[in-house]
Tab-separated table of C-alpha atoms and ligand atoms in Angstrom:
chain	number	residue	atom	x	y	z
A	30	UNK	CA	105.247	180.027	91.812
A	31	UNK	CA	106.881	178.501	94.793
A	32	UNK	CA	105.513	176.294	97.623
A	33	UNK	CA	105.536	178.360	100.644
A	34	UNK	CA	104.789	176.836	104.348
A	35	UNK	CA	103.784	179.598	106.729
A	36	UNK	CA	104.108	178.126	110.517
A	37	UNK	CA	101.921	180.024	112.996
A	38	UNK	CA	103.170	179.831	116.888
A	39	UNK	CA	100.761	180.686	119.420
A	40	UNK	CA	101.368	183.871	120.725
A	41	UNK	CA	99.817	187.330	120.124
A	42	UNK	CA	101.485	188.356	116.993
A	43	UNK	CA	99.580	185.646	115.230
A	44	UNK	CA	97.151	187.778	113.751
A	45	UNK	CA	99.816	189.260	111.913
A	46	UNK	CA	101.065	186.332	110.019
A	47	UNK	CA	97.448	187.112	108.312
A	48	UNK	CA	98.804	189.596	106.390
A	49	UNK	CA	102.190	187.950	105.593
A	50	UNK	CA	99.900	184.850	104.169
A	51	UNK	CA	98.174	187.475	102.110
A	52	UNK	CA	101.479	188.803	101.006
A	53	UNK	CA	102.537	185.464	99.445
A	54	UNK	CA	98.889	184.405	98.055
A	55	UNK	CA	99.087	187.793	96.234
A	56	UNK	CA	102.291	187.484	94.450
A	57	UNK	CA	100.968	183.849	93.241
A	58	UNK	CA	102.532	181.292	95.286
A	59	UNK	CA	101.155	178.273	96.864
A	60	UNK	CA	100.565	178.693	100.539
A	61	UNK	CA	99.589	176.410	103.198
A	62	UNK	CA	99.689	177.305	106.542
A	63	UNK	CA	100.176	174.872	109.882
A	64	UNK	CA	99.207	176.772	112.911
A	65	UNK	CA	100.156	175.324	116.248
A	66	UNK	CA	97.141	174.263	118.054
A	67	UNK	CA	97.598	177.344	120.408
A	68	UNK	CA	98.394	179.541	117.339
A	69	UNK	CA	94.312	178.874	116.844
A	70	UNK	CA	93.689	180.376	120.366
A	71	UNK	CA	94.637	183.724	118.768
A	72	UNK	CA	93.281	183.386	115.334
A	73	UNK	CA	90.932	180.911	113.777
A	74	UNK	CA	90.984	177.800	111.419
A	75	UNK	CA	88.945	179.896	108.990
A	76	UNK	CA	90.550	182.627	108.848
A	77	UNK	CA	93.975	181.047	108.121
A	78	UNK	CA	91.899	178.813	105.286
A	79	UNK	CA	90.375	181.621	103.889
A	80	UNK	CA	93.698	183.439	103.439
A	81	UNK	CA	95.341	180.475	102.269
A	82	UNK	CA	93.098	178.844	99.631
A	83	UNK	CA	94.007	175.360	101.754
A	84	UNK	CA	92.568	173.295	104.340
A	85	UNK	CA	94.470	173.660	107.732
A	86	UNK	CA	95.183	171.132	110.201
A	87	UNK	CA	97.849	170.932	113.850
A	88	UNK	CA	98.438	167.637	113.973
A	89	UNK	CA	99.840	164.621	112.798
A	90	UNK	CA	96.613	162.301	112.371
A	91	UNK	CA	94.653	164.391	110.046
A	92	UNK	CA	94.914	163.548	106.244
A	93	UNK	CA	96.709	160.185	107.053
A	94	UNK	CA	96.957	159.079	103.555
A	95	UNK	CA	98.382	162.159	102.392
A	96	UNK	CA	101.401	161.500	104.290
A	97	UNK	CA	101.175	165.935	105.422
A	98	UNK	CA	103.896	165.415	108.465
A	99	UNK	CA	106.575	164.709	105.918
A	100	UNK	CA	105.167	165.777	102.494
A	101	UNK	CA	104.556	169.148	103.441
A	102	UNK	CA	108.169	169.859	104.378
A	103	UNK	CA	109.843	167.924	101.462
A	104	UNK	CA	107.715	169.430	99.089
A	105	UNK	CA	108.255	172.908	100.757
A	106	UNK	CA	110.789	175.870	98.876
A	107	UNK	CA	110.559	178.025	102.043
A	108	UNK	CA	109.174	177.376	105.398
A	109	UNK	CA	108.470	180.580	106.802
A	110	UNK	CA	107.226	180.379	111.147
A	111	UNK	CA	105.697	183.854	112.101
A	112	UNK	CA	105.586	184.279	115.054
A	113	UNK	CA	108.084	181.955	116.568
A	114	UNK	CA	107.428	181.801	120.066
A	115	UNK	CA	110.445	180.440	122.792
A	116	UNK	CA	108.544	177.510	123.413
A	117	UNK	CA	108.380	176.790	119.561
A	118	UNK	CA	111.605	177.343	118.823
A	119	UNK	CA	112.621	174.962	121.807
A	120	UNK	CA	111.125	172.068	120.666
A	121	UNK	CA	112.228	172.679	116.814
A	122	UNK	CA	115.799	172.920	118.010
A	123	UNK	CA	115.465	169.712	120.120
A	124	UNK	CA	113.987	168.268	117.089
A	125	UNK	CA	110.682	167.495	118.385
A	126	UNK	CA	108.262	166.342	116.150
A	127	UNK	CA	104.926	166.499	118.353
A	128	UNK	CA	102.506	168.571	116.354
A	129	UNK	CA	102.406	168.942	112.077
A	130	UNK	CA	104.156	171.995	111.964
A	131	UNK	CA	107.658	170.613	114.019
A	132	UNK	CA	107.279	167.520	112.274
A	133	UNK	CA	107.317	170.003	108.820
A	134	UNK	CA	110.333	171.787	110.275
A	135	UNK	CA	112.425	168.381	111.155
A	136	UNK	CA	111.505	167.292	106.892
A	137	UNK	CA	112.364	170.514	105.290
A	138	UNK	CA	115.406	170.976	103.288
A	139	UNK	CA	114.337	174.354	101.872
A	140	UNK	CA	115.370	177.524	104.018
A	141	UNK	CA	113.977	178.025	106.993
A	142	UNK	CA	113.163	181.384	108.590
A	143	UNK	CA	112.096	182.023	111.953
A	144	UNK	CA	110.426	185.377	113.028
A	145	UNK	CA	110.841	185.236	116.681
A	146	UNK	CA	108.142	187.566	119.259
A	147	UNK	CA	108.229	186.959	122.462
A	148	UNK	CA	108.646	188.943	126.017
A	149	UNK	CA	112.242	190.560	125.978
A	150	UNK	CA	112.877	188.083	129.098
A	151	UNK	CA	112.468	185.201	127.192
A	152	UNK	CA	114.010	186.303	124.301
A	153	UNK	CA	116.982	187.194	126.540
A	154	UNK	CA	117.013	183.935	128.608
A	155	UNK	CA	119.864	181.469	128.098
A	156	UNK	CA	117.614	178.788	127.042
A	157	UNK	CA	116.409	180.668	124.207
A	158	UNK	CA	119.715	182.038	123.338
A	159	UNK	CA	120.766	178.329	122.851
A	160	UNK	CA	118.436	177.527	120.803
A	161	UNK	CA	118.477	180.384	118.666
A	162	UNK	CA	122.268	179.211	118.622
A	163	UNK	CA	121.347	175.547	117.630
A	164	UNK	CA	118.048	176.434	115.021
A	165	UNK	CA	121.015	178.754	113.455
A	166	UNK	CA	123.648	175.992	113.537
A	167	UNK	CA	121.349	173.558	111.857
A	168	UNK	CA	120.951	175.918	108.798
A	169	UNK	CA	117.763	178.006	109.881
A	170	UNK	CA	117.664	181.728	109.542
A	171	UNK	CA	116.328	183.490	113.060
A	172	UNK	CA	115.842	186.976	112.450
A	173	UNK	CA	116.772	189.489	114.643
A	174	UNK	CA	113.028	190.700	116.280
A	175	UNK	CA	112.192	194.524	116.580
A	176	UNK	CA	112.666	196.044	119.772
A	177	UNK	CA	109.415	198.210	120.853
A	178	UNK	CA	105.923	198.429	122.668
A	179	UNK	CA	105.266	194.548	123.541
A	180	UNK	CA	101.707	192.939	124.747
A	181	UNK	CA	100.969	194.930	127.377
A	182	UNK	CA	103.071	198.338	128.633
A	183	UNK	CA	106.317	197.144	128.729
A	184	UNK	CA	108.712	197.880	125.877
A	185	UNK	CA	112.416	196.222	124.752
A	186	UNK	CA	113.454	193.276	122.272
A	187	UNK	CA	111.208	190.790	121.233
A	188	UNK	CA	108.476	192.518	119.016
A	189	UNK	CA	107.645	190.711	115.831
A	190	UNK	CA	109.337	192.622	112.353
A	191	UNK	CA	107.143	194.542	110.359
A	192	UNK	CA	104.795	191.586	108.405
A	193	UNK	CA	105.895	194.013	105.184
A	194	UNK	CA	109.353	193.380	106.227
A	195	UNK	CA	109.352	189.781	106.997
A	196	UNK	CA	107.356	188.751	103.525
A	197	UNK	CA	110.245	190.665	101.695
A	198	UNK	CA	113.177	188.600	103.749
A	199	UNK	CA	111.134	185.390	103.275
A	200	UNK	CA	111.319	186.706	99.329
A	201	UNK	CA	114.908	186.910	99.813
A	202	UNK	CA	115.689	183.813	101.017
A	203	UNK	CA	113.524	182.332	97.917
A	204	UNK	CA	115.692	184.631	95.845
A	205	UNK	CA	118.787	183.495	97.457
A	206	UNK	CA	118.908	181.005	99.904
A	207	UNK	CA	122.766	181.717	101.946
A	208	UNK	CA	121.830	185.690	101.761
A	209	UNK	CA	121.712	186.347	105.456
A	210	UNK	CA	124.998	184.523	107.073
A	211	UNK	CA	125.852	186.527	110.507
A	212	UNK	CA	128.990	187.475	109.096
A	213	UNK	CA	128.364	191.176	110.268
A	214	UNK	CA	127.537	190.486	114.124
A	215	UNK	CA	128.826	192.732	116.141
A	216	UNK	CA	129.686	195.154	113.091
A	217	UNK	CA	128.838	199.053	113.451
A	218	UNK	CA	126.804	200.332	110.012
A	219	UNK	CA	125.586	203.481	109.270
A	220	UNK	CA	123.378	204.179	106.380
A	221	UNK	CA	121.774	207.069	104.846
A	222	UNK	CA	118.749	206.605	103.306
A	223	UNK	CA	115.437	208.956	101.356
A	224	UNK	CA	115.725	211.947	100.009
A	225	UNK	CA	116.609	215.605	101.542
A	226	UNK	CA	114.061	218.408	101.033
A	227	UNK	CA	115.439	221.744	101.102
A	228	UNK	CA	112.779	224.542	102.102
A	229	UNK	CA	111.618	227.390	100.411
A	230	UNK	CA	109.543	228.761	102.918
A	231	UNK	CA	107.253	227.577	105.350
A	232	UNK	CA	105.337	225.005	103.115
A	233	UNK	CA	107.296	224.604	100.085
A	234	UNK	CA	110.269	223.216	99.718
A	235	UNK	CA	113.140	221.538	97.120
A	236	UNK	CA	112.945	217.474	96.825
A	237	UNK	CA	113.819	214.481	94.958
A	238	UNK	CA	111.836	210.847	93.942
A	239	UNK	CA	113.881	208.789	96.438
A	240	UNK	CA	111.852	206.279	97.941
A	241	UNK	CA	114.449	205.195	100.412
A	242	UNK	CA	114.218	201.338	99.599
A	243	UNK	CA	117.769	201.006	98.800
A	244	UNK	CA	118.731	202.323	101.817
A	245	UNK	CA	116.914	200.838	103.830
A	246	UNK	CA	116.715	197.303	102.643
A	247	UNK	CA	120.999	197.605	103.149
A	248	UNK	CA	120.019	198.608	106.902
A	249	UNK	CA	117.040	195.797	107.348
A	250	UNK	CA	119.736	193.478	105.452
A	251	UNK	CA	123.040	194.432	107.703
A	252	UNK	CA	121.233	194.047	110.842
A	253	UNK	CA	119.514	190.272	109.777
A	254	UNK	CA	123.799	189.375	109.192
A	255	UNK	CA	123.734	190.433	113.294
A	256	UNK	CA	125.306	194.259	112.905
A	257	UNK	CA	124.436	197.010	115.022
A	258	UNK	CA	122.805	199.191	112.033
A	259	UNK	CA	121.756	202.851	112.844
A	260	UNK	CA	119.596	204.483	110.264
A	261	UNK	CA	119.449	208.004	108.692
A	262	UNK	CA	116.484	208.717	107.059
A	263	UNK	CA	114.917	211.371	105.179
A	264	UNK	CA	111.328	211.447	103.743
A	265	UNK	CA	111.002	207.956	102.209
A	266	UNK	CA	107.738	206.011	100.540
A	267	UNK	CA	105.808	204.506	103.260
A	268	UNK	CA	108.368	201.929	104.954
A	269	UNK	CA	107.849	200.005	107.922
A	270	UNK	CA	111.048	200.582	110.457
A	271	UNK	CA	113.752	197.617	109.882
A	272	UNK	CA	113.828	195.436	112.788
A	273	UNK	CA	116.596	195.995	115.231
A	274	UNK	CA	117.863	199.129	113.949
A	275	UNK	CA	117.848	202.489	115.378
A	276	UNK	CA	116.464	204.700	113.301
A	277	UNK	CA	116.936	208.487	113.086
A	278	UNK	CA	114.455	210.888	111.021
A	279	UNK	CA	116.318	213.939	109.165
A	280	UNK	CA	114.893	216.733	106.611
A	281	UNK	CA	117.452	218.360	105.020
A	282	UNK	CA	120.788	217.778	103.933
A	283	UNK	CA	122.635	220.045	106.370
A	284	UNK	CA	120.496	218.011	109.052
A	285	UNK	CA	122.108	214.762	107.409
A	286	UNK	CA	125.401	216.009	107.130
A	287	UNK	CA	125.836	217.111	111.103
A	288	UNK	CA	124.237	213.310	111.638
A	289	UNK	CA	126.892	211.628	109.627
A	290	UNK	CA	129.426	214.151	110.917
A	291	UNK	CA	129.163	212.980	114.289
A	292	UNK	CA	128.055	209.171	114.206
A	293	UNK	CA	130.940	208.540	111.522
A	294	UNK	CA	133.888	208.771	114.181
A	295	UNK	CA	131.796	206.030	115.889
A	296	UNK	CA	131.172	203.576	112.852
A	297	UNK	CA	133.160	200.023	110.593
A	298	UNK	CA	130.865	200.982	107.722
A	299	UNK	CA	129.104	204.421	106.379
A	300	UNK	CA	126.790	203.825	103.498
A	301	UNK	CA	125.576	206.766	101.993
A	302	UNK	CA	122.702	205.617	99.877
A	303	UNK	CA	120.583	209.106	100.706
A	304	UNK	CA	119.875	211.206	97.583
A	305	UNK	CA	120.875	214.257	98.477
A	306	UNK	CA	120.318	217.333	97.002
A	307	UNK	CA	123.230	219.482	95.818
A	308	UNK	CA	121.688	222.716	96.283
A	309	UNK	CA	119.406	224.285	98.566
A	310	UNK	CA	117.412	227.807	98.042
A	311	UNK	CA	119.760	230.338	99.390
A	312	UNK	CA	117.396	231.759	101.681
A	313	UNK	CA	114.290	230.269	103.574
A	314	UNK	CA	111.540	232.765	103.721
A	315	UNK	CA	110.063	233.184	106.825
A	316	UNK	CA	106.272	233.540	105.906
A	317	UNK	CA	104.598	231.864	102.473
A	318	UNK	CA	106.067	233.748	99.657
A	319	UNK	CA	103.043	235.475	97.264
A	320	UNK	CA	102.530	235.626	93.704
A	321	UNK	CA	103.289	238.900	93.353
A	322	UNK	CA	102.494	239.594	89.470
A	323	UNK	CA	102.903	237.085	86.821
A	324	UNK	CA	106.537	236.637	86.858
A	325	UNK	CA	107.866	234.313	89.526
A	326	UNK	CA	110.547	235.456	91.682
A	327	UNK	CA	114.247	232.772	90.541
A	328	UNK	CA	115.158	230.814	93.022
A	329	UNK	CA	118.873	231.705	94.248
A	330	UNK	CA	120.768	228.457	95.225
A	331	UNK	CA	123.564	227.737	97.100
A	332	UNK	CA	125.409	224.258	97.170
A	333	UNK	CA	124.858	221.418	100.239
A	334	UNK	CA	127.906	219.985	102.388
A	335	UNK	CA	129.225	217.162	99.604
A	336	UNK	CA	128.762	214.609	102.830
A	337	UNK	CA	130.324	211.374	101.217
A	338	UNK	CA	133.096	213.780	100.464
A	339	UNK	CA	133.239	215.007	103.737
A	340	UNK	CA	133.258	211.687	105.504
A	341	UNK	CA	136.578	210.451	103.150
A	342	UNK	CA	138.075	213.976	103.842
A	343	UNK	CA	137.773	213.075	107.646
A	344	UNK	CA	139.233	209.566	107.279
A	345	UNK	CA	142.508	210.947	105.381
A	346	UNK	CA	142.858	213.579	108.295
A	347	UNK	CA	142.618	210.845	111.054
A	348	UNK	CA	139.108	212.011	112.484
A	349	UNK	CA	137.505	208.826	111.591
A	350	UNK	CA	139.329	205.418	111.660
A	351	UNK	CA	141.424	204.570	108.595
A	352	UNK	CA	139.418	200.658	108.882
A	353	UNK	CA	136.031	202.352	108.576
A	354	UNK	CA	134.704	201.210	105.146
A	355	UNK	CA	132.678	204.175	103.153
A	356	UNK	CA	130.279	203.125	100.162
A	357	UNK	CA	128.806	205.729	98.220
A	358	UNK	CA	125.788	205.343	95.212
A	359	UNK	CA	126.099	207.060	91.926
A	360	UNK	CA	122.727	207.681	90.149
A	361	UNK	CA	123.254	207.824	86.443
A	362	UNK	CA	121.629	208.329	82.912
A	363	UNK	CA	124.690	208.682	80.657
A	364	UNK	CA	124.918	211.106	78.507
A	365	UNK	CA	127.271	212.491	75.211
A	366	UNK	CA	130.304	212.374	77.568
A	367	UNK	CA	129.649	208.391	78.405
A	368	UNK	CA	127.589	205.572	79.670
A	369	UNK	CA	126.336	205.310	83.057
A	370	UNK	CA	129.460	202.524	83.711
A	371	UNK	CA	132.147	205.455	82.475
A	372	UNK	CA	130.534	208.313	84.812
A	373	UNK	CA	130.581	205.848	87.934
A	374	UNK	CA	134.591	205.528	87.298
A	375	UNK	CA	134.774	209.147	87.308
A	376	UNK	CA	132.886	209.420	90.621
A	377	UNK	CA	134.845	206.934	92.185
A	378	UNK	CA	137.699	208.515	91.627
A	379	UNK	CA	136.091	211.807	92.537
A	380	UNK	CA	134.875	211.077	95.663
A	381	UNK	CA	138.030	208.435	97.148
A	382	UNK	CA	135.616	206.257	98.855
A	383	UNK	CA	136.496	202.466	98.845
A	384	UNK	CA	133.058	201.153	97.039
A	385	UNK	CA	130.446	202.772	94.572
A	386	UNK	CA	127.192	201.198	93.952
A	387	UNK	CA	126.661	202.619	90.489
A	388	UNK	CA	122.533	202.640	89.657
A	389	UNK	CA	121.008	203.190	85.921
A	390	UNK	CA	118.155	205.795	86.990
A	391	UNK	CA	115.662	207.450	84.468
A	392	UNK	CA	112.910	206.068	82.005
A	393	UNK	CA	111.256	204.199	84.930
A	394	UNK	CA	114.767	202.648	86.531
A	395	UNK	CA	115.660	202.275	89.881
A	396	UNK	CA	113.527	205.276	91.639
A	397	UNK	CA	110.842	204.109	93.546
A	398	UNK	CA	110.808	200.598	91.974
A	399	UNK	CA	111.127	197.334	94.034
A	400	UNK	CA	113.934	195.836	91.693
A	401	UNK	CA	117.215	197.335	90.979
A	402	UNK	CA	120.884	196.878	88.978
A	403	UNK	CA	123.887	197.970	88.116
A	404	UNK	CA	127.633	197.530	89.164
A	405	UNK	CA	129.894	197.681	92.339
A	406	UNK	CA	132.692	200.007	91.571
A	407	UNK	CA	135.917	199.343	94.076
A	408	UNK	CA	138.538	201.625	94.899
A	409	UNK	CA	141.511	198.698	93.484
A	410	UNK	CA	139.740	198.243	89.970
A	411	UNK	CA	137.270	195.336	90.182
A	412	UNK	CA	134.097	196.038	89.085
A	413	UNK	CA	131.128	193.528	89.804
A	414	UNK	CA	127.910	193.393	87.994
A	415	UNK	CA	124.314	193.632	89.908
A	416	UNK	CA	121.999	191.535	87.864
A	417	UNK	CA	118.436	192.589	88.224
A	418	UNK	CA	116.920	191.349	91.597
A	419	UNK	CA	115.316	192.726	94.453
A	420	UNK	CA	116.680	196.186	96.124
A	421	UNK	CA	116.798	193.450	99.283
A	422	UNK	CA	118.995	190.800	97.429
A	423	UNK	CA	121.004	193.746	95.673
A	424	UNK	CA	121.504	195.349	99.557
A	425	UNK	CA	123.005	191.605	100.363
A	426	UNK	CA	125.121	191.579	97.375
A	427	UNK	CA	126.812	195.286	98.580
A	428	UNK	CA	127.157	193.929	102.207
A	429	UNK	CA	129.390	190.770	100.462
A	430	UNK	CA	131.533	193.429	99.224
A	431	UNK	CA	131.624	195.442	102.322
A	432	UNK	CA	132.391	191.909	104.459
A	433	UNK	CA	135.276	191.323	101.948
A	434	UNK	CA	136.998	194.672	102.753
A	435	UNK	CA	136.059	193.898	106.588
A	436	UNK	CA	137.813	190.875	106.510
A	437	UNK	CA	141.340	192.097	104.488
B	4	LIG	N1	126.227	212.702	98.278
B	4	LIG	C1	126.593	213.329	99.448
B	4	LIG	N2	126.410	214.667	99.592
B	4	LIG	C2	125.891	215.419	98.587
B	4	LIG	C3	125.530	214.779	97.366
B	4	LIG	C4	125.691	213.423	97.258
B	4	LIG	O1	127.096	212.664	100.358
B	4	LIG	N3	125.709	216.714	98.751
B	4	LIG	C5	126.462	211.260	98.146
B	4	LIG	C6	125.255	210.419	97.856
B	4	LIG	O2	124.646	209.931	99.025
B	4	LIG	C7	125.844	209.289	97.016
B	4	LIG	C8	126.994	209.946	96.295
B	4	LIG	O3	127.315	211.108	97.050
B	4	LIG	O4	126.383	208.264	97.846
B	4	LIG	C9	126.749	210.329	94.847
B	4	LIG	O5	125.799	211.282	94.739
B	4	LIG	P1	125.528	212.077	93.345
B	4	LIG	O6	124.473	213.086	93.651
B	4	LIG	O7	125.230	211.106	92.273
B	4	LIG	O8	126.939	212.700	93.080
B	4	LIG	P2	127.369	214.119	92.736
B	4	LIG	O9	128.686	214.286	93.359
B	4	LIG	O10	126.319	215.084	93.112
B	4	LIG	O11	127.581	214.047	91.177
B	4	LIG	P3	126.659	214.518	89.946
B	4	LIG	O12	125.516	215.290	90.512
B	4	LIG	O13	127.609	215.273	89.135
B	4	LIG	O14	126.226	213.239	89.280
């Protein structure tokens, strides 16, 4: 159980730092939350009480013998502000100290992540670039906001991430405090996420138990270290869109392969961490196919693009940059030929791509499931352990190996 600080700025994405308090309540930490005293023209006292199992206060002069304005911070292991407004962010990077949740910002030695939402002006306006700048150069963590519908009818950059997608970076930083450096800004990454379904006819079709999680906590994880991340995604569990990334919605694997195809000439990093099927029925039927008797019809199959493959193939040949890194996932049991480590050499070697993220998968492993491990496989020999952790810390752990090669 950690001691988690959620700051509330007042603007209209308060109401969703509800259910980010929720989120942390719920996995059993200990939450208080400081509002700004315009934060409570959006969402009550109560509510944020209720949610929080603790009493609430603004400012400085309540609880006086509790000491909150410095306490709170010191005894904080992540201060979390959702939404961080412009004006809130300008007076934490000048260090103000005016209301009880600055003066817990200017005390806390924990990490400190702001969720910025604001009008795509303001969040483009030098000022707040500078301070983003300065709240970033004094250790904090600014994420990069999601670009969409804002308060009102205009649309661009400045949206508040996904509350789902904010509680899981404010677990990361918990997990791992220096796991979002902006090593990557500026960086092109492409990643392939889900699984492909391969129809049958018109409402069956050929699929796999990806959930997509891997994938895309790489993309939501790239684009926090300040890349430009595009996103290839087929079905997936219910996941909210990562903030800042573009993200592109494909069905089957011939769909995926024409995306990578052309968006790989145009990348510094394809990750291909899609399950994709290997086969697909060799003919789609046009109208629902019948019972017809008791003995079903066999499926004829005929074999996908290999699109990892593909992409490598292209690199040797000159159509995509010889710099552009290429990752590829192996998902393995073992079996009487060798142990899941043994098969991920062999596909390393098979498929010439410069790192392999090899995955254990089977008897309730890695599918679907919010933690993962396993090893990163690179083309010179080293191989690096995953110790079981998050999908989202094991995404930042993969994007440390991809930096490395980036920087050679
Ligand atoms: N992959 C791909 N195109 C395919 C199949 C897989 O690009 N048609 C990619 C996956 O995205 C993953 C890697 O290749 O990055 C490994 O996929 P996997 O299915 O485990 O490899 P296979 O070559 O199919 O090997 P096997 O089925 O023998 O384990």
């Amino acid at each position: 159980m950690s001691n988690i600080v959620i700051g509330v700025g007042g603007g209209i994405a308060a109401y969703k730092a509800c259910s980010i308090i929720r989120h942390f309540t719920e996995s059993g930490h200990h939450v208080r939350v400081i509002p700004t005293e315009s934060a409570l023209e959006f969402v009550g006292r109560a509510t944020f009480e209720a949610l929080s199992g603790n009493p609430v206060q603004t400012g400085v002069f309540a609880d006086v013998p509790q000491v909150p304005h410095v306490r709170l911070g010191q005894e904080a292991d992540l201060v979390l502000v959702a939404p961080a407004t412009a004006d809130l962010m300008a007076r934490a990077a000048a260090g103000r100290a005016d209301d009880l949740l600055t003066a817990t910002l200017l005390t806390a030695r924990c990490p400190v992540v702001f969720a910025p939402a604001m009008h795509t002006e303001m969040w483009e306006h030098p000022a707040t670039v500078a301070n983003v700048q300065t709240l970033r150069d004094h250790g904090a963590t600014v994420l990069t906001p999601a670009s969409g519908r804002l308060t009102g009818a205009d649309t661009g950059a400045g949206r508040l991430p996904d509350p789902q997608e904010i509680a899981l970076l404010g677990e990361l930083m918990l997990e791992r405090p220096d796991a979002l450096p902006r090593d990557l800004e500026g960086v092109r990454v492409l990643v392939s996420a889900g699984g492909t379904r391969e129809p049958l006819d018109p409402v069956r079709f050929l699929g796999n138990r990806s959930s997509g999680k891997q994938g895309y906590a790489l993309a939501r994880a790239a684009a926090q270290r300040g890349a430009r991340v595009t996103l290839v995604a087929g079905t997936t569990a219910d996941l909210a869109d990562p903030a800042g990334v573009d993200v592109i919605r494909i069905t089957t694997a011939d769909q995926l392969a024409a995306e990578i195809a052309t968006r790989a000439t145009e990348t510094d990093v394809l990750i291909m961490a899609a399950a994709v099927a290997d086969f697909k029925p060799l003919s789609v039927a046009d109208s629902k196919i019948k019972k017809n008797g008791d003995r079903p019809a066999p499926i004829e199959l005929d074999t996908n693009p290999d699109i990892l493959r593909a992409a490598v193939t292209a690199r040797a040949a000159g159509d995509i940059t010889a710099e552009t890194v290429i990752v590829g996932f192996a998902a393995e049991t073992g079996d009487e030929h060798g142990g899941v480590l043994d098969h991920g050499r062999e596909k390393l070697a098979r498929k010439g791509c410069d790192l392999l993220v090899v995955n254990a998968v089977g008897d309730g492993k890695a599918f679907g499931m919010d933690d993962n491990t396993g090893w990163i496989l690179a083309d010179g020999g080293q191989e690096t352990a995953l110790p079981l952790g998050s999908k989202t810390l094991m995404a930042t752990r993969i994007l440390d190996s991809v930096s490395g090669i980036l920087k050679r």
